[in-house]
Amino acid sequence: AATTPELADKKKYPYFFRTVPSDNAVNPAILKLLKYFQWKRVGTLTQDVQRFSEVRNDLTGVLYGEDIEISDTESFSNDPCTSVKKLKGNDVRIILGQFDEEMAVKVFCCAYDEEMYGSKYQWIIPGWYENLWWESWINSSQCLSKNLLAAMEGYIGVDFEPLSSKMLKTISGRTPQQYEKEYNAKRGDGQSSKFHGYAYDGIWVIAKTLQRAMKYLNATNKHQKIEDFNYTNHKLGKIFLDAMNETNFFGVTGQVVFRNGERMGTIKFTQFQEKKEVKVGEYNAVADTLEMINNSIRFQGLEPPKDKTIIQEELRKISLPLYSILSALTILGMIMASAFLFFNIKNRNQKLIKMSSPYMNNLIILGGMLSYASIFLFGLDGSFVSEKTFETLCTVRTWILTVGYTTAFGAMFAKTWRVHAIFKNVKMKKKIIKDQKLLVIVGGMLLIDLCILICWQVVDPLRRTVEKYNMEPDPAGRDISIRPILEHCENTHMTIWLGIVYAYKGLLMLFGCFLAWETRNVSIPALNDSKYIGMSVYNVGIMCIIGAAVSFLTRDQPNVQFCIVALVIIFCSTITLCLVFVPKLITLRTNPDAATQNRRFQFTQNQKKEDSKTSTSVTSVNQASTSRLEGLQSENHRLRMKITELDKDLEEVTMQLQDTPEKTTYIKQNHYQDLNDILSIRNFTDSKDGEKAILKNHLDQNPPAQWGSSDPSRTSKDPIEDINSPEHIQRRLSLQLPILHHAYLPSIGGVDASCASPCVSPSASPRHRHVPPSFRVMVSGL
């Protein structure tokens, strides 16, 4: 009945045979059990006792080469909790234990504390413990009985079978069941031993060995008998060894066969179920077969525990409904952009659209549509395309979004630059900037983009990277763990390249803000989009900053990240296109001429010296020149008609002055106010908001004589004196020149219309009056 593996050493014990399987005999059975449930990863927990250590070492040799991994080997002397924690840390699910009853109670208490029990774990321990073994040692542990039983539930015990379960007649003519019944009847109240069947079969082994040896002696050597045996007779001892090795019969413990002195018996498997051990299968060492009893083994889960945590990688992909919704919004945005493009092309010959550079408007729409198109690419991940295609999309979507942004805002800022270049022209030279030059500017901006993108692609191209996150429990309750993975488009120096792109785009936005601020006072709506550019830059800048920050913080949530990126692109593109085209559409439908009417162009000339500001003239904008010239020609015609009328009035006054001097007093008294009314002509340049030309024409002449300042001695002459005399002519000219002076010069900006009195002193003439410096527009060819 000695089961210690140490006796199996044939070098030390060449004549040793035992009818009871050794402790190592359970290892082939354990191997068969592991293969049956497809457990390929195990761990061992062994008490530091030679008996158990030898079993573990033999088990290691049995499992070696059988495609079963011993992931962790732990041993303990008194406290197994540390070893149990290490097993859990190494994700050991199938634990092969070798320890006695006392240590078994401590092991299961530690397993309960570490939650190493239940549906995810399987303990396999020796099955030779006494019945209700835990009750004897529960008081020596700090574990409650219910907790201990909860941790023990479902463990599998492995031990040799005391009696065969087969209902076959043995060598004695009895079945194992008949033998057990007879044994119990003869035993009475005596204590039972589980080795009694092996003792019984052992007697039969001795008898069969002696019988076989006697037959051999009788057949080979008639002079030597079995009674001649002694321990120094090696020849007879060899006969006995051969007879023992040839033993093969069915006994009450099963088939009795020896292999190298070891009994090849039957190993049983029991499972602890509801405070009792239930036999669930047996292993026949002779036939090397495992037979499991149907529906006897019960696992606490729906299936046998896994030998390790099954990690199922799950790609975090973009939700199809979310992608569909955002794609629908993107399509609506592209339809809107197409409508704006149709509107711009259809009305390109209208003054309002023509003055707003329709070619640049087309580029703005094109940039917006490219930005919209990038949304479709941002939503394509590994659930839609292959890994190679995804890596290509990383580059394509970056190029499309970058080029679209530059195209839209580059065209917008180029338009504003043209307005700034014309109206901030200090030399006031005629300046013509055609659309071709603006296209060159936008092309230059795109060329910078292409240089950056090409260098990026050549030096450090974008690659598909997979980021793995912490494991999560299976939502369906299966014994697996979900490891989320997420695809990214990254490269080695991602931060540097993004910094270069952001810096360039930021400078472009700042340049646009500068142009919008500088041209804020240009009051022709068809030309000046500074207000809308400022609003667009503000909204785009704020949304991009917020979107980039939130997108970075939600990089582990692809649905949230894609939703934010898509909404930011949709909002920025839509608000930009609407701010550019909706005002034009409304104006064209309601009042198409309002945006092209002549108004005063006011500018602020920031110079270091304020006294350097002088009256200058500038040319009008190319697109507005035709409309303004027509208005000025009409006004010029009206003024010429007014001058003709004034000539007639002046002629009447001159004729009256040819009368006698006595009528002078009458004219002075009765026609003084009429002359003032006739001679007072308002400066038309002030009534037209400063857009009509001012021509300063200072008359270099002697100051005229004051009204009624003729020599008193002249009044005493003959009233019928010749009116063509030098004195009379001089007197008439002294009156006519001031009249001409006050009648004509106000019409062309010579004197202020408020100067209605003809008795102006010489110091108040246009030559000596102080004219405040202002910017006025000179109309060429007026």
C-alpha angles and dihedrals in degrees: 000000000000107000101175112126091221091079091061091078103110093192090064098031109028095161097044119122129168131189093206116077113246124241089261090061090080093063097076087048091052090050090053091049092051091051091047092059093034094242107163101166123058142157132213130222114191135181113231095252124118094235093057095038090056091052091050093049091050090048090054089056092047094051093044110104094011095100091253118127124215096207096181137013117197132176134183141185107203112340113050096179095093091051091047090054091052091052090053091046090055090050094244109171101169111056122191108201131196113185141109128261096270093053091042090065091053092046094054092046089055090045089055091050091050092043090238095149139075130056096341100053137056124195120200113190138158114294099206095090118126120262112279087006095163094063091067094056105031092097092057092062133066092232125109116241094241091050091049092050090047090055093044094050110117100010116147121228122205122203141136118277112255093205132011116256093211116107096224130125113258129214088278093058093250129105117237089252092053090048092051092049092050091044093053091047093053093040093058112174094345121122114271124231123203089218096064093097091051090049089052093049089044090062089052090050091055092046094049091047093053091045092051092046092051092050090051093050093047092050098045109026119023094182096058120070134187090251089067091068119129132160093252093056100097094176093059089042090056089053090054093049092052091049091051093050090051092057111126123152140124112259136173089275093049133261110358111216132147127214114185088339094307121120112241097213140156121281120206130206121213130183127210105237122171097337096318139082117245124193109240104169148338138225123221107211093192095055093027091228133139120213118191119198110240116259092348099112115073126194121197091232132056090265139014114292118268117250089233140001104292105224112203113191111220122191113228100225135180114268112253094222090051091049090049094051095048091044089054090052089048091051090051089052092051090049089052090049090050090052090052089049091052090047091049094048095043094051098035091119094053113107092236094053095036092054090050093059105251093204091058089047089055090054091051090053091046091053091049092051091050089052090050091050092055090066091068089055095046089058096054112095138154092296090065106029139028124262093257092049091048090054090052091049089055089067098036097053092047091053094046095049094045095048092044092052093049093045094052100043094033091059091045093051092044090059090050091048090057091054090047093049093052101042095040092052101129095188090055093220120156106271126191119188113182128201090252090068091050090052088053090053092051089046090054091053090049090048090058089050092050092049091053093045095046092049089048092051095045100041103034113002123195115263135190110257128183120217117201121208134199118292119265130198118260110265089216092058096246121149093257136096124229118224108195116216127191131198120229136181104229143141138193098274100028094145094055095050093046089049091054092049094045092047092052093046090046092053089049090053092048090050089052091050090051092052092046091052094047093051097041093111096053099111102196104104092201090061105029118067094158094119093051092042090054091050091047094048091048094051094042093047095049094044093047093051093047093042094049092049095047092043090054092049093049098045089123091057107064095184093054093042094049092045092053095045093047094047092048092052092045093048095046095046094044096046091047094051093043094050091051101043110022094068090049092049092050093046093048091051097044110028114357094178096051094081094051101043118121113263136162114278107218122194136177113226106202105200133156093238117046094195089066090074109108136167109274136165128231133190120250123249115282095242094046098042097086094050093045093046091055091052092048093049090053091050091047091054091050092051092049089055089050091052090052090054090048090052090057092050091047091052091054091050090048091053090052089052089060091069125093121299089248089071091056091078089050092051091046093052102037105028101037093097093043091055091050091051092049095045096044106091117165117235105257091204090070094048093055099059094257098291097110120083127267118210114194112207112174111197112226099207140119115277110264122244117265122260110277095004096127120135112277091222090063093061091063093062126099109295092216091056115143108279091213093061114120092249093052093046091050090049091049094048091049086061100038097051095058089046091053090043093055097035102051107027097062089058091060098034100268100129135005115268089231090072094087100149118093090208094082117149119239091250089063095058120119089255092062102030118106111241113200112236112256140153113254133174119243114211109218116228095011 
